[in-house]
Amino acid sequence: MKKEDFLEILKDYLKKGFSEDEVMDILRDYEEYFIDGAIEGKSDMQIISGLGSPKEIANELLSESNSKNTSKIKSKAEGILIEVKGKLKRYSNKFKINLNDKDHAKSRKKTRLLQVLITIILIPIVISIFLGTASFALGLVSSVVLAAVGAPFAVSLMSVMPEVKLVVIFGVIAYIGFEILIWQLFIELIKLEKKYTKRYIRWINTNQRYINASIQKEENDQYGGDLDE
């Protein structure tokens, strides 16, 4: 194989994942290998044997490029997530009650208002999720019952029609696999619902403690003011 053939084959493989400019830059780099090798007195075949096959080179370069692109996308996504979390935290801090602040009573009212608004918004969503989960569970239970009822018919069908035995067996295996997958999804859904329900309850309880402390502080301040008078 000559240098021209090597570079032409490499070019064809590189076109699958690189732009024309990137391909030309890579080819230019590898052409320099041949120039350096020729200066050292090496033949094209000796240089090619040292470089490896064009396909392997292209696959390695494509793999490195994909890895870099994935890292960039991941970093960008993480950056956006951090920025969104920061904005949400700054916004939620506006509703947090600072007991050392003179206006903690106003913050308390804002927090109560926020709790009411979020609860009103969440009620229909929670009801929909609950009904959907219940329907999903009912469907899963029904499918298990149908499978149990249909099992004797499948056995009798195999005894009457032996030629469908293989089809029935594969059908049963596929059905069992599908059922296992669906049940796993259902369990993950329940875990997710449980997780966010706990978070909401924790958020309500935390805010309520601050509200109660704010009320108590306000009463103590008023009581202290009355004593001073």
C-alpha atoms as a printed R data frame, in Angstrom:
    type eleno elety resid chain resno       x       y      z
1   ATOM     1    CA   MET     A     1   0.000   0.000  0.000
2   ATOM     2    CA   LYS     A     2   1.286   3.451 -0.898
3   ATOM     3    CA   LYS     A     3   0.958   6.703  1.012
4   ATOM     4    CA   GLU     A     4  -1.770   8.004 -1.339
5   ATOM     5    CA   ASP     A     5  -3.846   4.830 -0.903
6   ATOM     6    CA   PHE     A     6  -3.472   4.958  2.881
7   ATOM     7    CA   LEU     A     7  -4.559   8.596  3.095
8   ATOM     8    CA   GLU     A     8  -7.478   8.037  0.706
9   ATOM     9    CA   ILE     A     9  -8.807   5.093  2.739
10  ATOM    10    CA   LEU     A    10  -8.330   7.039  5.971
11  ATOM    11    CA   LYS     A    11 -10.216   9.965  4.440
12  ATOM    12    CA   ASP     A    12 -13.206   7.733  3.595
13  ATOM    13    CA   TYR     A    13 -13.407   6.452  7.183
14  ATOM    14    CA   LEU     A    14 -12.985   9.923  8.704
15  ATOM    15    CA   LYS     A    15 -15.859  11.337  6.649
16  ATOM    16    CA   LYS     A    16 -18.279   9.305  8.796
17  ATOM    17    CA   GLY     A    17 -17.761  11.501 11.844
18  ATOM    18    CA   PHE     A    18 -15.768  14.610 10.986
19  ATOM    19    CA   SER     A    19 -16.359  17.739  8.942
20  ATOM    20    CA   GLU     A    20 -14.400  18.312  5.740
21  ATOM    21    CA   ASP     A    21 -12.071  20.824  7.430
22  ATOM    22    CA   GLU     A    22 -11.388  18.420 10.311
23  ATOM    23    CA   VAL     A    23 -10.679  15.592  7.861
24  ATOM    24    CA   MET     A    24  -8.182  17.745  5.955
25  ATOM    25    CA   ASP     A    25  -6.408  18.747  9.197
26  ATOM    26    CA   ILE     A    26  -6.081  15.099 10.257
27  ATOM    27    CA   LEU     A    27  -4.832  14.030  6.825
28  ATOM    28    CA   ARG     A    28  -2.284  16.843  6.907
29  ATOM    29    CA   ASP     A    29  -0.967  15.566 10.241
30  ATOM    30    CA   TYR     A    30  -0.619  12.014  8.926
31  ATOM    31    CA   GLU     A    31   1.006  13.247  5.740
32  ATOM    32    CA   GLU     A    32   3.682  14.792  7.945
33  ATOM    33    CA   TYR     A    33   4.326  11.316  9.397
34  ATOM    34    CA   PHE     A    34   5.134  10.103  5.897
35  ATOM    35    CA   ILE     A    35   7.388  13.107  5.249
36  ATOM    36    CA   ASP     A    36   9.280  12.546  8.516
37  ATOM    37    CA   GLY     A    37   9.546   8.826  7.755
38  ATOM    38    CA   ALA     A    38  10.861   9.496  4.266
39  ATOM    39    CA   ILE     A    39  13.511  11.800  5.735
40  ATOM    40    CA   GLU     A    40  14.569   8.925  8.008
41  ATOM    41    CA   GLY     A    41  14.814   6.665  4.956
42  ATOM    42    CA   LYS     A    42  11.693   4.583  5.646
43  ATOM    43    CA   SER     A    43   9.464   3.242  2.869
44  ATOM    44    CA   ASP     A    44   5.695   3.855  2.733
45  ATOM    45    CA   MET     A    45   5.024   0.290  3.894
46  ATOM    46    CA   GLN     A    46   7.304   0.682  6.917
47  ATOM    47    CA   ILE     A    47   5.584   3.920  7.919
48  ATOM    48    CA   ILE     A    48   2.111   2.390  7.438
49  ATOM    49    CA   SER     A    49   3.005  -0.665  9.533
50  ATOM    50    CA   GLY     A    50   4.040   1.698 12.315
51  ATOM    51    CA   LEU     A    51   0.831   3.742 12.105
52  ATOM    52    CA   GLY     A    52  -1.625   0.840 11.867
53  ATOM    53    CA   SER     A    53  -4.639   0.336  9.622
54  ATOM    54    CA   PRO     A    54  -6.642   3.398  8.455
55  ATOM    55    CA   LYS     A    55  -9.824   1.891  9.899
56  ATOM    56    CA   GLU     A    56  -8.345   1.490 13.392
57  ATOM    57    CA   ILE     A    57  -6.937   5.029 13.297
58  ATOM    58    CA   ALA     A    58 -10.302   6.481 12.219
59  ATOM    59    CA   ASN     A    59 -12.226   4.493 14.865
60  ATOM    60    CA   GLU     A    60  -9.843   5.669 17.593
61  ATOM    61    CA   LEU     A    61 -10.128   9.307 16.506
62  ATOM    62    CA   LEU     A    62 -13.935   9.058 16.272
63  ATOM    63    CA   SER     A    63 -14.097   7.483 19.738
64  ATOM    64    CA   GLU     A    64 -11.975  10.302 21.218
65  ATOM    65    CA   SER     A    65 -14.124  12.909 19.473
66  ATOM    66    CA   ASN     A    66 -17.386  11.360 20.739
67  ATOM    67    CA   SER     A    67 -15.981  11.161 24.266
68  ATOM    68    CA   LYS     A    68 -15.031  14.854 24.185
69  ATOM    69    CA   ASN     A    69 -18.455  15.838 22.820
70  ATOM    70    CA   THR     A    70 -20.204  13.784 25.508
71  ATOM    71    CA   SER     A    71 -18.091  15.446 28.218
72  ATOM    72    CA   LYS     A    72 -18.908  18.892 26.824
73  ATOM    73    CA   ILE     A    73 -22.642  18.129 26.742
74  ATOM    74    CA   LYS     A    74 -22.499  16.693 30.275
75  ATOM    75    CA   SER     A    75 -20.586  19.713 31.594
76  ATOM    76    CA   LYS     A    76 -23.022  22.086 29.916
77  ATOM    77    CA   ALA     A    77 -26.024  20.204 31.335
78  ATOM    78    CA   GLU     A    78 -24.478  20.217 34.826
79  ATOM    79    CA   GLY     A    79 -23.790  23.954 34.503
80  ATOM    80    CA   ILE     A    80 -27.402  24.653 33.519
81  ATOM    81    CA   LEU     A    81 -28.662  22.475 36.392
82  ATOM    82    CA   ILE     A    82 -26.463  24.297 38.919
83  ATOM    83    CA   GLU     A    83 -27.630  27.662 37.566
84  ATOM    84    CA   VAL     A    84 -31.308  26.646 37.770
85  ATOM    85    CA   LYS     A    85 -30.833  25.301 41.304
86  ATOM    86    CA   GLY     A    86 -29.123  28.555 42.289
87  ATOM    87    CA   LYS     A    87 -31.984  30.661 40.928
88  ATOM    88    CA   LEU     A    88 -34.575  28.478 42.650
89  ATOM    89    CA   LYS     A    89 -32.651  28.700 45.918
90  ATOM    90    CA   ARG     A    90 -32.367  32.491 45.676
91  ATOM    91    CA   TYR     A    91 -36.081  32.717 44.918
92  ATOM    92    CA   SER     A    92 -37.054  30.379 47.758
93  ATOM    93    CA   ASN     A    93 -34.833  32.334 50.166
94  ATOM    94    CA   LYS     A    94 -37.156  35.310 49.684
95  ATOM    95    CA   PHE     A    95 -39.855  33.281 51.436
96  ATOM    96    CA   LYS     A    96 -37.652  31.991 54.241
97  ATOM    97    CA   ILE     A    97 -38.330  33.388 57.684
98  ATOM    98    CA   ASN     A    98 -35.382  35.068 59.367
99  ATOM    99    CA   LEU     A    99 -36.223  35.272 63.066
100 ATOM   100    CA   ASN     A   100 -33.543  37.918 63.588
101 ATOM   101    CA   ASP     A   101 -35.215  40.162 61.035
102 ATOM   102    CA   LYS     A   102 -37.670  42.776 62.305
103 ATOM   103    CA   ASP     A   103 -39.987  41.992 59.389
104 ATOM   104    CA   HIS     A   104 -40.164  38.257 60.127
105 ATOM   105    CA   ALA     A   105 -43.959  38.614 60.469
106 ATOM   106    CA   LYS     A   106 -44.173  39.678 56.800
107 ATOM   107    CA   SER     A   107 -41.935  36.761 55.813
108 ATOM   108    CA   ARG     A   108 -44.241  34.470 57.764
109 ATOM   109    CA   LYS     A   109 -47.255  35.662 55.777
110 ATOM   110    CA   LYS     A   110 -45.359  35.181 52.502
111 ATOM   111    CA   THR     A   111 -44.396  31.643 53.512
112 ATOM   112    CA   ARG     A   112 -47.968  30.780 54.444
113 ATOM   113    CA   LEU     A   113 -49.203  32.181 51.138
114 ATOM   114    CA   LEU     A   114 -46.589  30.155 49.248
115 ATOM   115    CA   GLN     A   115 -47.608  26.980 51.093
116 ATOM   116    CA   VAL     A   116 -51.266  27.521 50.250
117 ATOM   117    CA   LEU     A   117 -50.546  28.263 46.577
118 ATOM   118    CA   ILE     A   118 -48.271  25.239 46.127
119 ATOM   119    CA   THR     A   119 -50.754  22.976 47.913
120 ATOM   120    CA   ILE     A   120 -53.615  24.202 45.688
121 ATOM   121    CA   ILE     A   121 -51.488  23.565 42.591
122 ATOM   122    CA   LEU     A   122 -50.364  20.133 43.805
123 ATOM   123    CA   ILE     A   123 -53.784  18.785 44.853
124 ATOM   124    CA   PRO     A   124 -55.093  18.041 41.307
125 ATOM   125    CA   ILE     A   125 -51.649  16.773 40.241
126 ATOM   126    CA   VAL     A   126 -51.427  14.429 43.243
127 ATOM   127    CA   ILE     A   127 -54.977  13.165 42.667
128 ATOM   128    CA   SER     A   128 -54.168  12.470 39.004
129 ATOM   129    CA   ILE     A   129 -50.948  10.660 39.935
130 ATOM   130    CA   PHE     A   130 -52.758   8.636 42.614
131 ATOM   131    CA   LEU     A   131 -55.541   7.611 40.225
132 ATOM   132    CA   GLY     A   132 -53.003   6.803 37.517
133 ATOM   133    CA   THR     A   133 -50.945   4.689 39.921
134 ATOM   134    CA   ALA     A   134 -54.063   2.897 41.166
135 ATOM   135    CA   SER     A   135 -55.154   2.174 37.577
136 ATOM   136    CA   PHE     A   136 -51.659   0.957 36.746
137 ATOM   137    CA   ALA     A   137 -51.660  -1.350 39.776
138 ATOM   138    CA   LEU     A   138 -55.135  -2.645 38.903
139 ATOM   139    CA   GLY     A   139 -53.979  -3.361 35.354
140 ATOM   140    CA   LEU     A   140 -50.951  -5.273 36.625
141 ATOM   141    CA   VAL     A   141 -53.036  -7.353 39.024
142 ATOM   142    CA   SER     A   142 -55.565  -8.045 36.258
143 ATOM   143    CA   SER     A   143 -52.797  -9.190 33.922
144 ATOM   144    CA   VAL     A   144 -51.530 -11.626 36.574
145 ATOM   145    CA   VAL     A   145 -55.062 -12.968 37.104
146 ATOM   146    CA   LEU     A   146 -55.574 -13.352 33.350
147 ATOM   147    CA   ALA     A   147 -52.253 -15.176 33.082
148 ATOM   148    CA   ALA     A   148 -53.281 -17.559 35.866
149 ATOM   149    CA   VAL     A   149 -56.671 -18.167 34.227
150 ATOM   150    CA   GLY     A   150 -55.138 -18.583 30.774
151 ATOM   151    CA   ALA     A   151 -52.424 -21.033 31.878
152 ATOM   152    CA   PRO     A   152 -54.704 -24.138 31.846
153 ATOM   153    CA   PHE     A   153 -55.995 -23.204 28.379
154 ATOM   154    CA   ALA     A   154 -52.422 -22.881 27.125
155 ATOM   155    CA   VAL     A   155 -51.555 -26.322 28.525
156 ATOM   156    CA   SER     A   156 -54.650 -27.910 26.989
157 ATOM   157    CA   LEU     A   157 -53.916 -26.201 23.664
158 ATOM   158    CA   MET     A   158 -50.408 -27.684 23.627
159 ATOM   159    CA   SER     A   159 -51.788 -31.155 24.307
160 ATOM   160    CA   VAL     A   160 -54.355 -30.853 21.509
161 ATOM   161    CA   MET     A   161 -52.056 -29.060 19.040
162 ATOM   162    CA   PRO     A   162 -48.426 -30.091 19.691
163 ATOM   163    CA   GLU     A   163 -47.244 -27.991 16.737
164 ATOM   164    CA   VAL     A   164 -48.027 -24.762 18.645
165 ATOM   165    CA   LYS     A   165 -46.102 -25.890 21.723
166 ATOM   166    CA   LEU     A   166 -42.983 -23.902 20.842
167 ATOM   167    CA   VAL     A   167 -45.010 -20.775 20.051
168 ATOM   168    CA   VAL     A   168 -46.852 -21.008 23.378
169 ATOM   169    CA   ILE     A   169 -43.617 -21.540 25.330
170 ATOM   170    CA   PHE     A   170 -41.929 -18.525 23.723
171 ATOM   171    CA   GLY     A   171 -45.104 -16.496 24.243
172 ATOM   172    CA   VAL     A   172 -45.165 -17.377 27.944
173 ATOM   173    CA   ILE     A   173 -41.463 -16.507 28.352
174 ATOM   174    CA   ALA     A   174 -41.981 -13.162 26.593
175 ATOM   175    CA   TYR     A   175 -45.064 -12.444 28.724
176 ATOM   176    CA   ILE     A   176 -43.228 -13.230 31.969
177 ATOM   177    CA   GLY     A   177 -40.313 -10.997 30.934
178 ATOM   178    CA   PHE     A   178 -42.714  -8.176 30.070
179 ATOM   179    CA   GLU     A   179 -44.531  -8.577 33.400
180 ATOM   180    CA   ILE     A   180 -41.251  -8.428 35.341
181 ATOM   181    CA   LEU     A   181 -40.231  -5.258 33.483
182 ATOM   182    CA   ILE     A   182 -43.601  -3.577 34.102
183 ATOM   183    CA   TRP     A   183 -43.555  -4.496 37.792
184 ATOM   184    CA   GLN     A   184 -40.044  -3.058 38.134
185 ATOM   185    CA   LEU     A   185 -41.210   0.181 36.515
186 ATOM   186    CA   PHE     A   186 -44.199   0.259 38.860
187 ATOM   187    CA   ILE     A   187 -41.962  -0.217 41.918
188 ATOM   188    CA   GLU     A   188 -39.644   2.595 40.737
189 ATOM   189    CA   LEU     A   189 -42.691   4.828 40.230
190 ATOM   190    CA   ILE     A   190 -43.869   4.142 43.783
191 ATOM   191    CA   LYS     A   191 -40.369   4.903 45.131
192 ATOM   192    CA   LEU     A   192 -40.316   8.190 43.211
193 ATOM   193    CA   GLU     A   193 -43.739   9.196 44.523
194 ATOM   194    CA   LYS     A   194 -42.687   8.285 48.070
195 ATOM   195    CA   LYS     A   195 -39.461  10.293 47.744
196 ATOM   196    CA   TYR     A   196 -41.162  13.516 46.629
197 ATOM   197    CA   THR     A   197 -44.022  13.094 49.100
198 ATOM   198    CA   LYS     A   198 -41.461  12.930 51.919
199 ATOM   199    CA   ARG     A   199 -39.704  16.019 50.551
200 ATOM   200    CA   TYR     A   200 -42.982  17.964 50.455
201 ATOM   201    CA   ILE     A   201 -43.945  16.910 53.991
202 ATOM   202    CA   ARG     A   202 -40.436  17.794 55.232
203 ATOM   203    CA   TRP     A   203 -40.685  21.212 53.552
204 ATOM   204    CA   ILE     A   204 -44.114  21.862 55.124
205 ATOM   205    CA   ASN     A   205 -42.912  20.767 58.580
206 ATOM   206    CA   THR     A   206 -39.763  22.906 58.382
207 ATOM   207    CA   ASN     A   207 -41.709  25.987 57.313
208 ATOM   208    CA   GLN     A   208 -44.303  25.357 60.008
209 ATOM   209    CA   ARG     A   209 -41.594  25.255 62.677
210 ATOM   210    CA   TYR     A   210 -40.302  28.635 61.479
211 ATOM   211    CA   ILE     A   211 -43.851  30.012 61.410
212 ATOM   212    CA   ASN     A   212 -44.508  28.814 64.976
213 ATOM   213    CA   ALA     A   213 -41.171  30.239 66.136
214 ATOM   214    CA   SER     A   214 -41.979  33.556 64.437
215 ATOM   215    CA   ILE     A   215 -45.372  33.718 66.180
216 ATOM   216    CA   GLN     A   216 -43.763  32.853 69.520
217 ATOM   217    CA   LYS     A   217 -41.074  35.509 69.041
218 ATOM   218    CA   GLU     A   218 -43.699  38.092 68.119
219 ATOM   219    CA   GLU     A   219 -45.692  37.260 71.267
220 ATOM   220    CA   ASN     A   220 -42.548  37.419 73.409
221 ATOM   221    CA   ASP     A   221 -41.598  40.783 71.912
222 ATOM   222    CA   GLN     A   222 -45.090  42.148 72.606
223 ATOM   223    CA   TYR     A   223 -45.041  40.734 76.135
224 ATOM   224    CA   GLY     A   224 -41.610  42.250 76.733
225 ATOM   225    CA   GLY     A   225 -42.798  45.589 75.373
226 ATOM   226    CA   ASP     A   226 -45.834  45.554 77.689
227 ATOM   227    CA   LEU     A   227 -43.602  44.885 80.693
228 ATOM   228    CA   ASP     A   228 -41.319  47.780 79.761
229 ATOM   229    CA   GLU     A   229 -44.317  50.095 79.684
